[in-house]
Structure formats: C-alpha cells, structure tokens
Tab-separated table of C-alpha atoms in Angstrom:
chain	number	residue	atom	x	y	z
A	1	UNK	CA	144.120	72.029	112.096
A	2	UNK	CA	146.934	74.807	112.008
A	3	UNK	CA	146.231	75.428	115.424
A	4	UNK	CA	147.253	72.221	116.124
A	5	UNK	CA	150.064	71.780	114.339
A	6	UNK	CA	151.591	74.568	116.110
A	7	UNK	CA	151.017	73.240	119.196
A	8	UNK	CA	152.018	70.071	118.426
A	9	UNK	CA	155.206	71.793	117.132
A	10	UNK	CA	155.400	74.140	120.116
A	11	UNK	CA	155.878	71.112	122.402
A	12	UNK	CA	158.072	68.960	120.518
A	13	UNK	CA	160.729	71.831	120.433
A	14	UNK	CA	160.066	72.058	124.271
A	15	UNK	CA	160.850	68.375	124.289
A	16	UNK	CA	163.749	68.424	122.814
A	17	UNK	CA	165.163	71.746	124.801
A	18	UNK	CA	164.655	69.571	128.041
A	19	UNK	CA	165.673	66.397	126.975
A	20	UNK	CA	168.718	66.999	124.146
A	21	UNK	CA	169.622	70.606	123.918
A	22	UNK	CA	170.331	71.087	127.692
A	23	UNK	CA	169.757	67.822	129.448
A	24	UNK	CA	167.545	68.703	132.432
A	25	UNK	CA	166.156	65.105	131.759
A	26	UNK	CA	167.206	62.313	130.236
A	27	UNK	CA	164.786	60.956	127.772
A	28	UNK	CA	163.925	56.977	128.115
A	29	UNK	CA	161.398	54.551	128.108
A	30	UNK	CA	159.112	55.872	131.368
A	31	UNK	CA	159.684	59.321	130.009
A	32	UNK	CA	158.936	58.841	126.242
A	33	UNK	CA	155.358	57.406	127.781
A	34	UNK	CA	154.987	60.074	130.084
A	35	UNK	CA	155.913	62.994	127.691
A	36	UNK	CA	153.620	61.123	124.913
A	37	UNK	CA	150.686	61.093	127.805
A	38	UNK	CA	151.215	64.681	128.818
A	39	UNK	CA	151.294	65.753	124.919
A	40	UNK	CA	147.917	64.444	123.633
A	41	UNK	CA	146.418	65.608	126.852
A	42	UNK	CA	147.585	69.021	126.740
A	43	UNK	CA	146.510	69.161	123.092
A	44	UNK	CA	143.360	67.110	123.810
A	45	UNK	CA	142.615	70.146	126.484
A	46	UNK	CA	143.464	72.973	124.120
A	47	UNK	CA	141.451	71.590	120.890
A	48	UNK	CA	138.922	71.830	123.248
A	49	UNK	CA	139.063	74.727	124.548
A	50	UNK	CA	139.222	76.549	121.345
A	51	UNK	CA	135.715	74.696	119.825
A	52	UNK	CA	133.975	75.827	122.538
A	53	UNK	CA	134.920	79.278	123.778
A	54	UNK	CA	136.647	80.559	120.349
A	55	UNK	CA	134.327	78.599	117.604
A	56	UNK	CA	136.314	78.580	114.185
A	57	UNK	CA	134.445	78.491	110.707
A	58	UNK	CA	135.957	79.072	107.489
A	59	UNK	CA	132.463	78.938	106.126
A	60	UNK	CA	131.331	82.654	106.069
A	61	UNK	CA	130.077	84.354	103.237
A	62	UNK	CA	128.565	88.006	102.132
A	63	UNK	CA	124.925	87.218	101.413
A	64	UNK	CA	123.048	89.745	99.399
A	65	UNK	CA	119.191	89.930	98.017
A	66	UNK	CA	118.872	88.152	94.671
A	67	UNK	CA	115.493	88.904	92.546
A	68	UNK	CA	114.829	86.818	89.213
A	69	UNK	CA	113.854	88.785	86.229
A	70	UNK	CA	110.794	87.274	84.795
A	71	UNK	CA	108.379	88.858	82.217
A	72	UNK	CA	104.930	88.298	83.851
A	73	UNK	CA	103.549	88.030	79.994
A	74	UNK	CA	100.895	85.693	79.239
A	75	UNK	CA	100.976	85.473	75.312
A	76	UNK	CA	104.724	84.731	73.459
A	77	UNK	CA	106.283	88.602	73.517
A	78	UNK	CA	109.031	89.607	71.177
A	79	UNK	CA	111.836	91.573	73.638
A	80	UNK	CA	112.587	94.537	70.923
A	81	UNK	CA	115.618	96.494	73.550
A	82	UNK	CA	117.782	95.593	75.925
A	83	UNK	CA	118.754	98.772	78.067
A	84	UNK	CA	121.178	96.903	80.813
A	85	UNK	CA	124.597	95.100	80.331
A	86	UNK	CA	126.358	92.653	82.043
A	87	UNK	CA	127.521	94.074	85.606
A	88	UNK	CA	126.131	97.537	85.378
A	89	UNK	CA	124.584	99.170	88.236
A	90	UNK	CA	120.949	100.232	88.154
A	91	UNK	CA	118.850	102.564	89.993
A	92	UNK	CA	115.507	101.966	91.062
A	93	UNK	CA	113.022	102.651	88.219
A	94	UNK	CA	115.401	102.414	85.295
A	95	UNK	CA	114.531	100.699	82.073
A	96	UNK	CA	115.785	96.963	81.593
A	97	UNK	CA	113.710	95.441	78.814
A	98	UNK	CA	111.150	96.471	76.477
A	99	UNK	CA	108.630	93.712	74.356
A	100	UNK	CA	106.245	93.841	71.758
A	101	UNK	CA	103.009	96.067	72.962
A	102	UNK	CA	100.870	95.459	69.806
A	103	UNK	CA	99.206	92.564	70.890
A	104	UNK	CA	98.447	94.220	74.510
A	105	UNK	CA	97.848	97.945	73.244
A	106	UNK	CA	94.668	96.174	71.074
A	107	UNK	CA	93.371	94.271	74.032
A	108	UNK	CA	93.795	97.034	76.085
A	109	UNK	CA	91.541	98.990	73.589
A	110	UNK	CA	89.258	95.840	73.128
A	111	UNK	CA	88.554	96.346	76.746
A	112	UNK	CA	87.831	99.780	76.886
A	113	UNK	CA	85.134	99.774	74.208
A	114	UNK	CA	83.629	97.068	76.267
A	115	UNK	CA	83.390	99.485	79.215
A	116	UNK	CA	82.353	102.391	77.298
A	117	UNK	CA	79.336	100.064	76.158
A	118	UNK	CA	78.415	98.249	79.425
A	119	UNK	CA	78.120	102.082	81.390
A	120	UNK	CA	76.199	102.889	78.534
A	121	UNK	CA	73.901	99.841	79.640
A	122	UNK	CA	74.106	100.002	83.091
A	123	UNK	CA	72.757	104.319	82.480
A	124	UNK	CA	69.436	102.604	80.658
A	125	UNK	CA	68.505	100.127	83.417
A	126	UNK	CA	66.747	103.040	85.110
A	127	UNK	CA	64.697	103.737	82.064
A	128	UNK	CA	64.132	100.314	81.458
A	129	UNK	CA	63.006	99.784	85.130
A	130	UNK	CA	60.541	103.527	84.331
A	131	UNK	CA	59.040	101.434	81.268
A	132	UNK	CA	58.263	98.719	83.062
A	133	UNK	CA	56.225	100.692	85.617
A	134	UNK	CA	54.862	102.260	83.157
A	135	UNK	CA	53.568	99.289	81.462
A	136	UNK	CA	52.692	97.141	84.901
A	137	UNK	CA	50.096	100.805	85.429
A	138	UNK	CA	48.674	100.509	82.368
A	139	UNK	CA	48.385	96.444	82.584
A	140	UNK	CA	46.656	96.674	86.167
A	141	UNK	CA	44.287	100.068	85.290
A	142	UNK	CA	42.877	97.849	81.903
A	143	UNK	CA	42.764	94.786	84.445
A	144	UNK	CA	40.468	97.285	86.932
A	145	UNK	CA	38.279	98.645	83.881
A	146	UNK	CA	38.098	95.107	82.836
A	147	UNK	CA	36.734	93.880	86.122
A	148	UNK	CA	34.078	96.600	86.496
A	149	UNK	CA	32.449	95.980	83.239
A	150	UNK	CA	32.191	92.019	84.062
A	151	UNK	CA	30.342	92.909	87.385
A	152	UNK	CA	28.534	95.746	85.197
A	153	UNK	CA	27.308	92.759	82.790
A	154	UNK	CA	27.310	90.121	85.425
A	155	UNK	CA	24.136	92.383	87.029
A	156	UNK	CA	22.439	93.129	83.743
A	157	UNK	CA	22.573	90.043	82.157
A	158	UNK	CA	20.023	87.929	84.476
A	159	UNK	CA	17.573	91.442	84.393
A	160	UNK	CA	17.537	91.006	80.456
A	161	UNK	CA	19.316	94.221	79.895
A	162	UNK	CA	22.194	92.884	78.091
A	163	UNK	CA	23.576	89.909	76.114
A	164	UNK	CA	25.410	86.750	77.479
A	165	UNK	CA	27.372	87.081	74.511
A	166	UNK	CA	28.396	90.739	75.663
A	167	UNK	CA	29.512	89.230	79.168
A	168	UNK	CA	31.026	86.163	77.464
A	169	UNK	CA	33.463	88.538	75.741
A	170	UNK	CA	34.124	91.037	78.865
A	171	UNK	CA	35.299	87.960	80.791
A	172	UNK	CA	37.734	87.181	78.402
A	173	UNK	CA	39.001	90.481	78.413
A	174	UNK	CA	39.380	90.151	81.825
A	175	UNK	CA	41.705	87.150	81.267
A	176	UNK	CA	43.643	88.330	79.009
A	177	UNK	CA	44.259	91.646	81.359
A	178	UNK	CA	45.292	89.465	84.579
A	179	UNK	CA	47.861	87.590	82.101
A	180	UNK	CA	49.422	91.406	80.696
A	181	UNK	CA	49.289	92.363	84.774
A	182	UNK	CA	51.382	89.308	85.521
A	183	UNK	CA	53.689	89.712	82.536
A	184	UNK	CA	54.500	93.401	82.902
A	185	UNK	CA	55.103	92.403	86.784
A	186	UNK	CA	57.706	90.342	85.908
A	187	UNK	CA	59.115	92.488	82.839
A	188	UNK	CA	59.451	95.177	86.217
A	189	UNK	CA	60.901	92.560	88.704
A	190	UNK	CA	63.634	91.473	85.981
A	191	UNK	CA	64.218	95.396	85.123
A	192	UNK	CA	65.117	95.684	88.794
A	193	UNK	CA	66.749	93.045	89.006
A	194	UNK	CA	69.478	94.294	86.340
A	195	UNK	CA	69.296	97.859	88.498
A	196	UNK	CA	70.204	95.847	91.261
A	197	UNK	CA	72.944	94.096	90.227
A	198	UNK	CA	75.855	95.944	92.131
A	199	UNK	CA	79.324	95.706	93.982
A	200	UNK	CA	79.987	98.901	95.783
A	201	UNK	CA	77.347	100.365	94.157
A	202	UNK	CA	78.276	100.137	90.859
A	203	UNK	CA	76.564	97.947	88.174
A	204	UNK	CA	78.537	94.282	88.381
A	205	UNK	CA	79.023	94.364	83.958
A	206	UNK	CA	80.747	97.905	84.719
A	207	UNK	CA	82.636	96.598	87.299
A	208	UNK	CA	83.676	92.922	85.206
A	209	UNK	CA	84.535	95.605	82.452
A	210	UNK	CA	86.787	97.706	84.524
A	211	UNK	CA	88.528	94.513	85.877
A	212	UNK	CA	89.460	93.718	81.827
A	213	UNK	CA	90.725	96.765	81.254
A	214	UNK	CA	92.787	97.071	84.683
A	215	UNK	CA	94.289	93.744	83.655
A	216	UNK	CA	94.993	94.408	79.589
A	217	UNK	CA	96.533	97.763	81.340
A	218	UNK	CA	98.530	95.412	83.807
A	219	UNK	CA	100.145	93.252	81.059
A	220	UNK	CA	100.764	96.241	78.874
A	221	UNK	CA	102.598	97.950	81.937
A	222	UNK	CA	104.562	94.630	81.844
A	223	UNK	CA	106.173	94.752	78.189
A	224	UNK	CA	108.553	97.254	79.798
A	225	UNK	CA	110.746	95.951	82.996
A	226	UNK	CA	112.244	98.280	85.678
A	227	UNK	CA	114.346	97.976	87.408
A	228	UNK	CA	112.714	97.095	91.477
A	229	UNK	CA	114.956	98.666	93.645
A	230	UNK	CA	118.694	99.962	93.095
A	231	UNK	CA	121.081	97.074	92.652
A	232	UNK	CA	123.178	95.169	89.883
A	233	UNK	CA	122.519	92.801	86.632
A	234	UNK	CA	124.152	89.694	86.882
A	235	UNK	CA	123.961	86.576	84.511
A	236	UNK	CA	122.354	89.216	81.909
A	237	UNK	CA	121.619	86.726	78.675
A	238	UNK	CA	118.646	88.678	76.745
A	239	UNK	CA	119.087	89.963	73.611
A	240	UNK	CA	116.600	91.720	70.904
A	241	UNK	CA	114.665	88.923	68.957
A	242	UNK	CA	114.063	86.628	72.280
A	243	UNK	CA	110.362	85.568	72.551
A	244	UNK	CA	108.902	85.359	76.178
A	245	UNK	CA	105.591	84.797	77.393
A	246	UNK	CA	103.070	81.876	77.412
A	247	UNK	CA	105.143	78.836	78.996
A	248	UNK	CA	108.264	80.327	79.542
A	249	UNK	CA	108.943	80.190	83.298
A	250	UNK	CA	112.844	80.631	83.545
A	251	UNK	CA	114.002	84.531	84.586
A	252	UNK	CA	115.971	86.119	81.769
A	253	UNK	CA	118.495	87.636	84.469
A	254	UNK	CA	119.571	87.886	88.180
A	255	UNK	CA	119.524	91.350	89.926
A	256	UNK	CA	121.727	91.562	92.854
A	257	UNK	CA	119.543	94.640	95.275
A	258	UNK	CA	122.322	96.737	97.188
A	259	UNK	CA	119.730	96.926	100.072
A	260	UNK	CA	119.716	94.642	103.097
A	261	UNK	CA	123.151	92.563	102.569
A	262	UNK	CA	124.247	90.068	105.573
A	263	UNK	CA	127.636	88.236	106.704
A	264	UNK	CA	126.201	84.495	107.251
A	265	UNK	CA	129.381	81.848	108.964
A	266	UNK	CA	127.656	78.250	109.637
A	267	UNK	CA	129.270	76.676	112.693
A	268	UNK	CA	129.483	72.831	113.994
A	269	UNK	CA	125.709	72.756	116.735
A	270	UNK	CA	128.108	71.849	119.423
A	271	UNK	CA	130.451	74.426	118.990
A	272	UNK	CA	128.046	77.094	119.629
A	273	UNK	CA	127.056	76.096	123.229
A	274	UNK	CA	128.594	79.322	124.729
A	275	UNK	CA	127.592	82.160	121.700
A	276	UNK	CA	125.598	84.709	122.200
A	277	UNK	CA	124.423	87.755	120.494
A	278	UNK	CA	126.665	90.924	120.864
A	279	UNK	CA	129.739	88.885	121.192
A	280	UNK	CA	132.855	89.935	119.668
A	281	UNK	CA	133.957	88.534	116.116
A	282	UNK	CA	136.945	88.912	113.883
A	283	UNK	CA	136.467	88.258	109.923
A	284	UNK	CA	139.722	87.572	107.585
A	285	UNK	CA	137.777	87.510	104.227
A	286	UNK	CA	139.785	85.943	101.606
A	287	UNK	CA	139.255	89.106	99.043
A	288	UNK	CA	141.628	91.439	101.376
A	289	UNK	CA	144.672	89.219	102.138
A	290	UNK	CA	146.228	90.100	105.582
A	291	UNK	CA	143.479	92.333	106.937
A	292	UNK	CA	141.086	91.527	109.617
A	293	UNK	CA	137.484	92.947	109.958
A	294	UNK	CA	136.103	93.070	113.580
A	295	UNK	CA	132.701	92.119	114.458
A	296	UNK	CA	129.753	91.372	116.983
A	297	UNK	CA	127.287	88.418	116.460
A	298	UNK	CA	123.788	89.489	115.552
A	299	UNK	CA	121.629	86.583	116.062
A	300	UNK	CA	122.135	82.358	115.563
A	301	UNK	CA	119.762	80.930	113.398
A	302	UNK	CA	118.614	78.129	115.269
A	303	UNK	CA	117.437	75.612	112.664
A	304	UNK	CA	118.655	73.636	109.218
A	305	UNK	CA	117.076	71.888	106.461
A	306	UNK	CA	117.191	68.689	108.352
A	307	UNK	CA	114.632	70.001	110.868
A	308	UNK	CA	111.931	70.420	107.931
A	309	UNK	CA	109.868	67.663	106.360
A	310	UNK	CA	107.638	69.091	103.177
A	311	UNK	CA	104.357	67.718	102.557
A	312	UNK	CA	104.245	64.716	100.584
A	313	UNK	CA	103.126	60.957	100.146
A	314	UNK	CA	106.227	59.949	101.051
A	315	UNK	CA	107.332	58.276	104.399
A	316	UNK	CA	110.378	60.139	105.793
A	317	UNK	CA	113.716	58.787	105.434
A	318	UNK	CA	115.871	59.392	108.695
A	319	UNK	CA	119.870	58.034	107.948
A	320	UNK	CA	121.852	57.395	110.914
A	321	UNK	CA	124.700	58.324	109.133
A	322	UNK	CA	124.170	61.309	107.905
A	323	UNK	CA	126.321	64.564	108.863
A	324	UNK	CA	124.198	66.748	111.013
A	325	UNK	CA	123.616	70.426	109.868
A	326	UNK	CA	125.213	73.159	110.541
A	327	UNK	CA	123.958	76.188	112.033
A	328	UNK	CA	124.304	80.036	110.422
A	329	UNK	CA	125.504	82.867	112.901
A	330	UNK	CA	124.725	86.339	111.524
A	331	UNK	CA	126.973	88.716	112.171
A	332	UNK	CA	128.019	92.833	111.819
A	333	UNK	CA	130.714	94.091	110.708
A	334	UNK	CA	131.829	97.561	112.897
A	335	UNK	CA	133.788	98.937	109.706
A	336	UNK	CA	130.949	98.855	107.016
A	337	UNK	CA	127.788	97.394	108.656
A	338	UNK	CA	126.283	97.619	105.281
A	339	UNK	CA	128.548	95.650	103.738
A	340	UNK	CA	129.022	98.087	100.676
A	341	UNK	CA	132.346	97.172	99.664
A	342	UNK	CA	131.592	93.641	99.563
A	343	UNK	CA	130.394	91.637	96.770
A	344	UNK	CA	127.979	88.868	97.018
A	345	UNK	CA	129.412	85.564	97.585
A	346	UNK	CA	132.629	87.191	99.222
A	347	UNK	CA	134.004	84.276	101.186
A	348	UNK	CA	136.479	84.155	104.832
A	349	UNK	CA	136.882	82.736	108.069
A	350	UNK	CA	135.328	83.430	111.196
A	351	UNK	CA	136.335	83.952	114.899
A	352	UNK	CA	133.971	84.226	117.774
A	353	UNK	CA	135.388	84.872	120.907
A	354	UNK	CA	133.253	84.172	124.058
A	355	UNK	CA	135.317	85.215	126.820
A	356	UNK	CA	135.759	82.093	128.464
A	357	UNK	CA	138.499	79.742	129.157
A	358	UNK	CA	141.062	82.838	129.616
A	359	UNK	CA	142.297	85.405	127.400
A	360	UNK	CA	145.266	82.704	126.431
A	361	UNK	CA	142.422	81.228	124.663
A	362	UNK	CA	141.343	83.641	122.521
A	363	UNK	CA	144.964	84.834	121.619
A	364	UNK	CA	145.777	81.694	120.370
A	365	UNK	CA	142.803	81.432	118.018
A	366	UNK	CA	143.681	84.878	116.860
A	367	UNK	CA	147.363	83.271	115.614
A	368	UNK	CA	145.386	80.821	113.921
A	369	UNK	CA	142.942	83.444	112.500
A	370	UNK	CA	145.963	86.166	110.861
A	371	UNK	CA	147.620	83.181	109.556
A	372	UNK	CA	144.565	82.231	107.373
A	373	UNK	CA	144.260	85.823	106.171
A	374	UNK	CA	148.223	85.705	105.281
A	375	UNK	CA	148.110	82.496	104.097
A	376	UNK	CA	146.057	83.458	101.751
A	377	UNK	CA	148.505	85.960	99.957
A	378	UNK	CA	149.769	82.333	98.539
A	379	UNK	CA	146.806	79.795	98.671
A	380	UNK	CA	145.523	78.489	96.210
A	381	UNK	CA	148.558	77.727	93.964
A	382	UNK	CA	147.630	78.632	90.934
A	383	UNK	CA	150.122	80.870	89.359
C-alpha cells in the first residue's frame, strides 16, 4: 500500500509539472482520460511487478522451540521448591522443581523387597526341579520292585507255593506305585516348567520384579524436574504447596530452548511463483527501528492447514469463500544465523528479491521496505 501511494503521488506531481507548472500540455477532456488511462496502467504494471519478483510480507516472526513443563507423576504430588523464576535463563541439567518423594521412596522400596524375594525363588527352582528327580527315581524303582514281585507271585501262585491273598496285595502295590510314578512325573514336569520360565535367560518373576522397581525408580527420578536443554522459563506460575499428579494434565510452565531458533515470513501462494532457495532477503524487524537485516531464503514450506483433513466421522466441509492459506518461507539471517539476539515472537517485514523484472524493481521495494523500519520509530501511537 505505501508503495503505491508513492507512486500514485510520484505521477500526480509529474502531472501537474507538465500540465500547470510549465505548460508543455494543456490539460482537457481527451487528456484528463488519457493521463487517467496511462496512470492506473502504469500502476497496474508496477503493483505487479513488485508481488511477483519482490514478494512483500509483514508477517515474519522469530520462531523458537517451546517445551511444556509437565510432572509425569501418577499419584497427587505436593511441589515442596521452586528453584527457577520468571525469565531466568537455565542451563541444561539445572534444578526447576522438586515434589514430595515419600510416597515414591516407599514404593520404590516395596519393589525392591519384591525382587530380593522372587531371585531368591527363581535360585530354588533348580533344587526343586533336583527333588523332583529325586522323587520320580524313587517312584519308578518301587514301581520296578513292585512289578517283579507280581510276576514272582503270578508264577507261584497256580504251583501252590504261595497265597492268592499274597498276590492280591502285591498287585495293589503295584497300583498304587504306577499312580506315585505318574504323580512325581508331573511334580518334575511342573518343576521345569517354573525353571523354564525365562526372557533373556532370566526367570520371567525376576524380570516382572525388575520392571517394578525400574518404574517406582522412574517416578521417583520424576519428583525432581531439570531442566532439558539450556533455554529460558516463561509463564513460570508454580509455587510451594501446588499438588500435581493423578489427573492433572496442564504444564506448570513454558521453557523457551535457545537451540534451533528460525525466522518464519508467510507469503500470499501466488506471490511466490518466482522464489527460490538461496535468494536474497532483507528483514526490518520492528524491535530495531531503522535497521535492516540481510538475508537468503532457506526453504518454502509448501503446504497449510487447509491441505490436511484429520480423521474423523465427519464429512469435510470445503467453503468457497474462504481465504486461502498462506505459505511460510524460512529464511537466514547473514548477521546472526542463530538468531541469538532475538527473542521469540520478534515480529518485521520481509523482502525477497528475485532478480527479475530489473533492478528498478527491487529498488523500489527497498523504499518501501526502510520506510516500514522508520516508520516504525512512530507507529503505533501510543505515547
């Protein structure tokens, strides 16, 4: 829009040179239509030029990594200190909350004794599995004495050298072997069994005690919060006394990472039918009045939210109406690719200069660019 205004101003004072200041022409009906014809033309040609092969956004912003600060606590947790204010820098690994570790400090020894006892089970399963040998031997050597006696008697018995009675009972013996035989069989099978009862060779109600204690020690680790990476507190609202845990599902502050920041400017689709990566760029964030950053474009991201439909029972929508998306450009800044000095959220305008339609082109958008940035020394009015 400024851009256009000084055009538009440009040639009415070039209008009125030729037409009242010196007279070359004098101004009537045929020319009033022919100057008005020639004007939105020439500014009709211009406007366009400047879309396309200098695309304009005063949509750019300083993006930077945002992590939530959530207890992971699954029981209500009294927070007992806060160790961060409001704003302060952190480095990686420094303490930000402490809560309540009684409750988890007792579970945590609650599963311990548990594993102590189950290795102390899983260490007799060997001699449980020797027993049961020992027993099945014993079982099947009675069962073999057993037998031989019954065909013993079974021979004597029709020769009249011994009783049926004798026999009668030596059977039953037998009987009452096969049944022990079969019993301490499956006394050894289930001994076994419990041997075999591994993952990765160790006994499984080792390993399902291990797995308590690695997760009592997980949620005890949790009653104190560090701090992931180095980076900033923002919207810091704990205090001492607040109770976290069970259904609480809200983070209890924002922590702004230093690492990885980006310069994001979303443009118009159709403007950025010429852009390419590596282009140059020029940046007039409102923060620093007057200056202007220089640039190259990184990448376009190529899609918006309109191009997504989520999973659901619902049949899409589609308005005719509705303003199409715009599309993100990433770019670098040469002075401080990092973007140190700039806080999250910082806002400007955005240049990107394609090299075509003639370095005339790209001057003008650069007029239009420095007087945002000096504009801004007044804008907004709020004294």
């Amino acid at each position: 829009m400024t851009i256009a205004i000084l055009i538009l101003a440009a040639y009415a004072i070039f209008m009125w040179l030729v037409f009242y200041k010196f007279r070359w022409l004098k101004f009537n009906i045929a020319w009033g239509v022919v100057t008005f014809w020639v004007g939105i033309h020439v500014l009709f040609l211009l406007v366009v030029f400047l879309r396309f092969y200098t695309p304009f956004s005063i949509d750019g912003h300083v993006i930077r990594q945002t992590i939530q600060i959530t207890p992971r606590l699954p029981h209500p947790t009294l927070l007992e200190e806060v160790y961060v204010a409001q704003n302060e820098r952190v480095k990686k690994g420094d303490k930000l909350y402490q809560f309540d570790t009684t409750l988890y400090v007792a579970q945590l020894q609650e599963a311990m004794a548990t594993l102590v006892s189950n290795r102390q089970n899983a260490l007799s399963l060997q001699e449980d599995v020797d027993l049961a040998q020992d027993s099945r031997d014993e079982a099947v050597a009675r069962q073999q004495y057993t037998a031989e006696q019954v065909t013993r008697y079974a021979d004597l018995v029709p020769k009249g050298g011994a009783k049926q009675e004798t026999l009668d009972r030596w059977n039953s013996e037998l009987a009452t072997a096969t049944a022990q035989v079969a019993q301490s069989e499956a006394n050894l099978n289930k001994a076994q069994l419990a041997v075999g009862a591994q993952i990765d060779g160790v006994n499984s109600q080792v390993v399902s005690a291990q797995a308590q204690v690695d997760q009592a020690q997980y949620y005890l680790d949790q009653t104190t919060i560090h701090a992931p990476e180095d980076g900033t507190i923002i919207s810091q609202q704990a205090r001492p006394g607040l109770v976290v845990g069970g259904l609480r599902i809200a983070a209890i502050a924002a922590f702004i990472a230093d690492a990885d920041p980006y310069f994001l400017a979303t443009f118009y689709q159709e403007h950025l039918k010429f852009v390419k990566s590596g282009q140059p760029v020029e940046v007039a964030l409102d923060i620093y009045p007057g200056r202007i950053f220089k640039g190259r474009v990184k990448n376009i991201w190529e899609g918006t939210g309109q191009g997504q439909i989520l999973p659901s029972g619902f049949v899409p929508e589609f308005m005719f109406m509705k303003p199409q998306g715009r599309f993100a450009v990433e770019i670098d800044l040469d002075d401080d690719p990092a973007l140190v000095r700039y806080p999250a959220g910082a806002h400007g305008a955005v240049a990107i200069y394609t090299g075509g339609g003639g370095g005339w082109v790209a001057d003008l958008r650069r007029i239009n660019l420095r007087l945002y940035s000096w504009m801004n020394f007044i804008i907004p009015f709020d004294l």
